[in-house]
Amino acid sequence: MRVNGDYDVAVIGGGPAGMAAAIAAAREGARVLILERNDQLGGILPQCIHNGFGAINFGRDLPGPEYAYRYEQKVRALPVEIKLNTMVLDVTGGRDVFAINDDEGYLHFKPKSIVMAMGCRERTRAQIRLPGTRAAGIFTAGTVQRLVNIEGYMPGRRVVVLGSGDIGMIMARRLTIEGATVLSVLELMPHLTGLRRNYVQCLQDYDIPLHLSTTVKKIKGKRRVEGIETIQVDERFRPIAGTERSIDCDTLVLSVGLIPENELSSQAGVVLDDHTRGPRIDSSMATSVPGIFAAGNVTGIYDLVDYVSIAGTAAGANAAAYARGTAPEKRRRRVRLVPGSNVGSILPQEIEIGDDDSRPTIMLRPNATIDVSVRLRFTADDETVTEFRERYARPSEMIVKTLSARHLDQLRGDKNEEYQVEIV
């Protein structure tokens, strides 16, 4: 089998991060290959027919398919080779990419650099250990989204949604519009896990009740779901006896979180972050393996697709620079960022503090709800080195901050190599 070394940059995944990476790399003059396992580009976006995409990158409130179409048009206007229906089987630390498709069989590529853009997947019933029978009528929210929006099937008529993630709330509204009765949205956490705007537009506007600190205790039914039993939980997520409630339904939709798709990253030897479950990356989207970059939901779950595309653009441009050997030398000082009090995760996990005008952007995921003004502090040895203010902190909304010249000057004047980032 011939090893194909004709490409400078191989992008694994043709979703919003992958398309943005391919565009950026091709505009830098790189020979780019996209490997996509589906039969079209766009990732999950073609089935996301609701609005909420493009406010940052296009200044428009677009539905998912149009956002994907706009990026696909840019990709196809450039000399980017696209292989659809192509499954990547393995990636090595030496940048060997092994893939397969029906038309060409087994493929072996040897690009000069790689962008990991595989996105994420939904947590399943098995992963949350949901008790009860194995009856029909239990779906993940993404599966329901595809059934209704693409395939034209209704999964059921009396529906309960477990989890207040964005897709779950959006599908609660979508099913209601299509004639189903959504009886309740249950959330294990004591707070909303999706965006506040989706709570208002999808649940409140359609009179769909939300029950916090509540989960499914039991699923009833043998061949088909006939109902569920719910139970409330305390602050340590322990069931509270006597709070059980039965709901008659024929469908249970699971919106219980997303996980970065990182089997290929692990195979390549990329170091994964304990908090995001995606690759540890630096300001250039580089992973721990030279020549392998990562962007989008494969690194951690983003709120907005616009930020996914921005990350993809950075990864593609830096992958192209690495491929042609013109990547800037790493500046003298690199510092690690570690989640501290009230911070669940940080992207990137490493930034560079140099003497030039570059200003890194960080994205923090709070793990506590603080609906008053907060301070985000960089601390080392219990001393605050720099800080900035935000209006509030909510687990459902990432805090995106580009460090100012003042913040960088304060970090430059400190000699620590690791900082805890905390919200107080």
PDB file of C-alpha atoms in Angstrom, residues 279-288 293-294 318 330 334-335 347-352 360-361:
ATOM      1  CA  PRO A 279      -6.222  17.332  24.459  1.00  0.00           C
ATOM      2  CA  ARG A 280      -4.166  19.779  26.452  1.00  0.00           C
ATOM      3  CA  ILE A 281      -3.444  22.639  24.087  1.00  0.00           C
ATOM      4  CA  ASP A 282      -1.464  25.851  24.095  1.00  0.00           C
ATOM      5  CA  SER A 283      -2.266  29.249  22.605  1.00  0.00           C
ATOM      6  CA  SER A 284      -1.504  27.980  19.088  1.00  0.00           C
ATOM      7  CA  MET A 285      -3.838  24.969  19.504  1.00  0.00           C
ATOM      8  CA  ALA A 286      -0.789  22.675  19.546  1.00  0.00           C
ATOM      9  CA  THR A 287      -1.067  19.434  21.522  1.00  0.00           C
ATOM     10  CA  SER A 288       1.687  17.643  23.393  1.00  0.00           C
ATOM     11  CA  PHE A 293      -3.057  20.412  16.640  1.00  0.00           C
ATOM     12  CA  ALA A 294      -6.623  20.241  17.974  1.00  0.00           C
ATOM     13  CA  ASN A 318      -0.551  27.202  12.909  1.00  0.00           C
ATOM     14  CA  LYS A 330       8.353  29.274  21.148  1.00  0.00           C
ATOM     15  CA  ARG A 334       5.209  29.571  28.885  1.00  0.00           C
ATOM     16  CA  VAL A 335       2.829  29.325  31.814  1.00  0.00           C
ATOM     17  CA  LEU A 347      -8.874  26.406  27.405  1.00  0.00           C
ATOM     18  CA  PRO A 348      -6.061  26.610  26.501  1.00  0.00           C
ATOM     19  CA  GLN A 349      -4.187  25.026  29.379  1.00  0.00           C
ATOM     20  CA  GLU A 350      -0.937  26.795  28.493  1.00  0.00           C
ATOM     21  CA  ILE A 351      -0.283  30.320  27.253  1.00  0.00           C
ATOM     22  CA  GLU A 352       2.830  32.196  26.221  1.00  0.00           C
ATOM     23  CA  PRO A 360      -3.915  35.152  24.257  1.00  0.00           C
ATOM     24  CA  THR A 361      -7.620  34.440  24.721  1.00  0.00           C
TER      25      THR A 361
END
